[in-house]
Amino acid sequence: MQAEIAGFTLGLSLILAIGAQNAFVLRQGLMRRHVLPVVLTCAVSDAVLIAAGVSGMGALGEAWPWFAPAMRLGGAAFLLWYGARAILSAWRGGSAMEAGDAAQSRMAALLTCLALTWLNPHVYLDTVVLLGAVSSQYDDRLGFGLGAVTASFVFFFALGYGARALAPVFARPRAWQVLDALIGVVMWALAAALLAGA
């Protein structure tokens, strides 16, 4: 049980930071659009990456030295584009944003979610490298991994469905503009950090 608790605690602490993926899940939850597929996509993606880390796949990064820089540049390009889109929505205001959201299909939401997850090099560092390394300290690596996977499922479902509690605040178009502006700034800051480390 100690390994499961350690995995849950570390997994939750790593995922709590506001990032591109979390901002997207929050926004989908506030709009109540495709919440279940989005949170499942995030949680299952994390589970796959955590399983890779716990099973010792982190060594692959050493075998492919080009992988990390390529992911960093691809992730930065996507975050710059997504951030610009969020800033544009904030600039246009609530009515323009609602029209854009209404046109977003489930497939578009899932593709955006997958890109925000799999094009983010920090996801690999947190799940495959860091959680994989820490799991090696425990005899029950499987328990540690299950704890970390559970943390991901708990967090994403709480974020996606808990966002509904904020719905009264976001009944005002100005609140949506502020959220979109903040999301845009977060995306651009993350992109700058990725490019600085390139």
CSV table of C-alpha atoms in Angstrom, one decimal:
chain,number,residue,atom,x,y,z
A,1,MET,CA,0.0,0.0,0.0
A,2,GLN,CA,2.9,2.3,0.6
A,3,ALA,CA,4.0,2.2,-3.1
A,4,GLU,CA,0.4,2.9,-4.2
A,5,ILE,CA,0.1,6.0,-1.9
A,6,ALA,CA,3.6,7.3,-3.0
A,7,GLY,CA,2.6,6.8,-6.7
A,8,PHE,CA,-0.7,8.6,-6.2
A,9,THR,CA,0.9,11.5,-4.3
A,10,LEU,CA,3.7,12.1,-6.7
A,11,GLY,CA,1.4,11.6,-9.8
A,12,LEU,CA,-1.1,14.1,-8.4
A,13,SER,CA,1.6,16.7,-7.5
A,14,LEU,CA,3.1,16.5,-11.0
A,15,ILE,CA,-0.3,16.9,-12.7
A,16,LEU,CA,-1.6,19.8,-10.6
A,17,ALA,CA,0.4,22.5,-12.3
A,18,ILE,CA,-1.6,24.6,-14.7
A,19,GLY,CA,-0.5,23.6,-18.2
A,20,ALA,CA,-1.9,23.5,-21.7
A,21,GLN,CA,-3.7,20.2,-21.2
A,22,ASN,CA,-5.3,21.2,-17.9
A,23,ALA,CA,-6.4,24.5,-19.3
A,24,PHE,CA,-8.1,22.7,-22.2
A,25,VAL,CA,-9.9,20.2,-19.9
A,26,LEU,CA,-11.1,23.1,-17.7
A,27,ARG,CA,-12.4,25.0,-20.8
A,28,GLN,CA,-14.2,21.9,-22.1
A,29,GLY,CA,-15.7,21.3,-18.6
A,30,LEU,CA,-17.0,24.9,-18.4
A,31,MET,CA,-18.6,24.6,-21.8
A,32,ARG,CA,-19.9,21.1,-21.0
A,33,ARG,CA,-18.8,19.9,-24.4
A,34,HIS,CA,-17.3,16.4,-25.0
A,35,VAL,CA,-16.2,16.2,-21.3
A,36,LEU,CA,-16.2,12.4,-21.0
A,37,PRO,CA,-14.2,11.7,-24.1
A,38,VAL,CA,-11.7,14.5,-23.3
A,39,VAL,CA,-11.0,13.4,-19.7
A,40,LEU,CA,-10.8,9.8,-20.7
A,41,THR,CA,-8.3,10.7,-23.5
A,42,CYS,CA,-6.1,12.6,-21.0
A,43,ALA,CA,-6.3,9.9,-18.3
A,44,VAL,CA,-5.7,7.0,-20.7
A,45,SER,CA,-2.8,8.8,-22.3
A,46,ASP,CA,-1.2,9.4,-18.9
A,47,ALA,CA,-1.8,5.7,-18.0
A,48,VAL,CA,0.1,4.6,-21.2
A,49,LEU,CA,3.0,6.9,-20.5
A,50,ILE,CA,3.2,6.0,-16.8
A,51,ALA,CA,3.1,2.3,-17.7
A,52,ALA,CA,6.0,2.9,-20.2
A,53,GLY,CA,8.0,4.7,-17.5
A,54,VAL,CA,7.4,2.1,-14.8
A,55,SER,CA,8.3,-0.7,-17.1
A,56,GLY,CA,11.6,1.0,-17.8
A,57,MET,CA,11.0,2.5,-21.3
A,58,GLY,CA,12.6,5.8,-20.2
A,59,ALA,CA,15.9,4.5,-21.6
A,60,LEU,CA,14.6,4.9,-25.1
A,61,GLY,CA,15.2,8.6,-24.9
A,62,GLU,CA,18.9,7.9,-24.6
A,63,ALA,CA,18.8,5.6,-27.6
A,64,TRP,CA,17.1,8.3,-29.8
A,65,PRO,CA,18.9,11.6,-29.0
A,66,TRP,CA,16.9,13.4,-31.7
A,67,PHE,CA,13.5,12.6,-30.1
A,68,ALA,CA,13.5,15.2,-27.3
A,69,PRO,CA,14.5,18.2,-29.4
A,70,ALA,CA,12.0,17.2,-32.1
A,71,MET,CA,9.2,16.9,-29.5
A,72,ARG,CA,10.2,20.2,-28.0
A,73,LEU,CA,10.0,22.1,-31.3
A,74,GLY,CA,6.8,20.5,-32.4
A,75,GLY,CA,5.2,21.1,-29.0
A,76,ALA,CA,6.3,24.8,-29.0
A,77,ALA,CA,4.8,25.3,-32.5
A,78,PHE,CA,1.5,23.8,-31.5
A,79,LEU,CA,1.4,25.8,-28.2
A,80,LEU,CA,2.1,29.1,-30.1
A,81,TRP,CA,-0.8,28.3,-32.5
A,82,TYR,CA,-3.2,27.3,-29.8
A,83,GLY,CA,-2.2,30.4,-27.7
A,84,ALA,CA,-2.8,32.7,-30.6
A,85,ARG,CA,-6.2,31.1,-31.1
A,86,ALA,CA,-7.1,31.7,-27.5
A,87,ILE,CA,-5.9,35.3,-27.5
A,88,LEU,CA,-8.0,35.9,-30.7
A,89,SER,CA,-11.1,34.4,-29.0
A,90,ALA,CA,-10.5,36.7,-26.0
A,91,TRP,CA,-10.2,39.7,-28.4
A,92,ARG,CA,-13.4,38.9,-30.3
A,93,GLY,CA,-15.4,38.5,-27.1
A,94,GLY,CA,-18.0,36.0,-25.9
A,95,SER,CA,-20.4,35.9,-28.8
A,96,ALA,CA,-17.6,35.1,-31.3
A,97,MET,CA,-16.2,32.5,-29.0
A,98,GLU,CA,-19.6,30.8,-28.6
A,99,ALA,CA,-20.0,30.5,-32.4
A,100,GLY,CA,-16.6,29.0,-32.7
A,101,ASP,CA,-17.3,26.5,-29.9
A,102,ALA,CA,-20.6,25.4,-31.3
A,103,ALA,CA,-18.7,24.3,-34.5
A,104,GLN,CA,-16.2,22.2,-32.6
A,105,SER,CA,-16.8,18.6,-33.2
A,106,ARG,CA,-16.0,15.7,-30.9
A,107,MET,CA,-13.2,14.7,-33.2
A,108,ALA,CA,-11.7,18.2,-33.2
A,109,ALA,CA,-11.8,18.3,-29.4
A,110,LEU,CA,-10.1,14.9,-29.2
A,111,LEU,CA,-7.4,15.8,-31.7
A,112,THR,CA,-6.7,19.0,-29.8
A,113,CYS,CA,-6.5,17.1,-26.6
A,114,LEU,CA,-4.2,14.4,-28.1
A,115,ALA,CA,-1.9,17.1,-29.5
A,116,LEU,CA,-1.8,19.0,-26.2
A,117,THR,CA,-0.9,15.7,-24.4
A,118,TRP,CA,1.5,13.9,-26.8
A,119,LEU,CA,3.3,17.0,-28.2
A,120,ASN,CA,4.3,18.2,-24.8
A,121,PRO,CA,7.8,17.1,-23.9
A,122,HIS,CA,7.1,17.8,-20.2
A,123,VAL,CA,4.6,15.0,-20.2
A,124,TYR,CA,7.3,12.6,-21.1
A,125,LEU,CA,9.7,14.0,-18.5
A,126,ASP,CA,7.0,13.8,-15.7
A,127,THR,CA,5.6,10.4,-16.6
A,128,VAL,CA,8.1,8.3,-18.4
A,129,VAL,CA,11.3,9.7,-16.9
A,130,LEU,CA,10.5,11.0,-13.4
A,131,LEU,CA,7.8,8.5,-12.4
A,132,GLY,CA,9.7,5.7,-14.0
A,133,ALA,CA,12.9,6.6,-12.1
A,134,VAL,CA,11.1,7.0,-8.7
A,135,SER,CA,9.2,3.7,-9.2
A,136,SER,CA,12.5,1.8,-9.3
A,137,GLN,CA,12.9,2.6,-5.6
A,138,TYR,CA,9.9,0.4,-4.8
A,139,ASP,CA,9.7,-3.3,-4.8
A,140,ASP,CA,6.1,-3.0,-5.9
A,141,ARG,CA,6.6,-1.0,-9.1
A,142,LEU,CA,3.2,-2.1,-10.3
A,143,GLY,CA,1.5,-0.7,-7.2
A,144,PHE,CA,3.4,2.6,-7.6
A,145,GLY,CA,2.3,2.8,-11.3
A,146,LEU,CA,-1.3,2.0,-10.4
A,147,GLY,CA,-1.3,4.8,-7.8
A,148,ALA,CA,0.0,7.3,-10.3
A,149,VAL,CA,-2.6,6.2,-12.9
A,150,THR,CA,-5.3,6.5,-10.3
A,151,ALA,CA,-4.2,10.1,-9.5
A,152,SER,CA,-4.5,11.0,-13.2
A,153,PHE,CA,-8.0,9.6,-13.5
A,154,VAL,CA,-9.1,11.3,-10.3
A,155,PHE,CA,-7.6,14.6,-11.3
A,156,PHE,CA,-8.9,14.8,-14.9
A,157,PHE,CA,-12.5,13.7,-13.9
A,158,ALA,CA,-12.5,16.2,-11.0
A,159,LEU,CA,-11.3,19.0,-13.3
A,160,GLY,CA,-13.6,18.2,-16.2
A,161,TYR,CA,-16.7,17.7,-14.2
A,162,GLY,CA,-15.9,20.0,-11.3
A,163,ALA,CA,-15.6,22.9,-13.7
A,164,ARG,CA,-19.4,23.0,-13.8
A,165,ALA,CA,-19.4,24.5,-10.3
A,166,LEU,CA,-17.8,27.6,-11.9
A,167,ALA,CA,-20.6,27.9,-14.5
A,168,PRO,CA,-22.3,30.8,-12.8
A,169,VAL,CA,-19.1,32.8,-13.0
A,170,PHE,CA,-18.7,32.0,-16.7
A,171,ALA,CA,-22.3,33.0,-17.5
A,172,ARG,CA,-20.7,36.4,-18.2
A,173,PRO,CA,-18.9,36.9,-21.6
A,174,ARG,CA,-16.2,39.0,-19.8
A,175,ALA,CA,-15.2,35.9,-17.7
A,176,TRP,CA,-14.7,33.9,-20.9
A,177,GLN,CA,-12.6,36.6,-22.3
A,178,VAL,CA,-10.4,36.7,-19.2
A,179,LEU,CA,-10.1,32.8,-19.2
A,180,ASP,CA,-9.2,32.8,-22.9
A,181,ALA,CA,-6.6,35.5,-22.4
A,182,LEU,CA,-5.0,33.6,-19.5
A,183,ILE,CA,-5.0,30.4,-21.5
A,184,GLY,CA,-3.3,32.2,-24.3
A,185,VAL,CA,-0.6,33.6,-22.1
A,186,VAL,CA,0.0,30.2,-20.4
A,187,MET,CA,0.3,28.6,-23.8
A,188,TRP,CA,2.8,31.2,-25.0
A,189,ALA,CA,4.8,31.0,-21.8
A,190,LEU,CA,5.1,27.3,-22.1
A,191,ALA,CA,6.1,27.6,-25.8
A,192,ALA,CA,8.8,30.1,-24.8
A,193,ALA,CA,10.1,27.8,-22.1
A,194,LEU,CA,10.3,24.9,-24.6
A,195,LEU,CA,12.1,27.1,-27.1
A,196,ALA,CA,14.5,28.3,-24.4
A,197,GLY,CA,15.4,24.7,-23.6
A,198,ALA,CA,15.9,23.8,-27.3
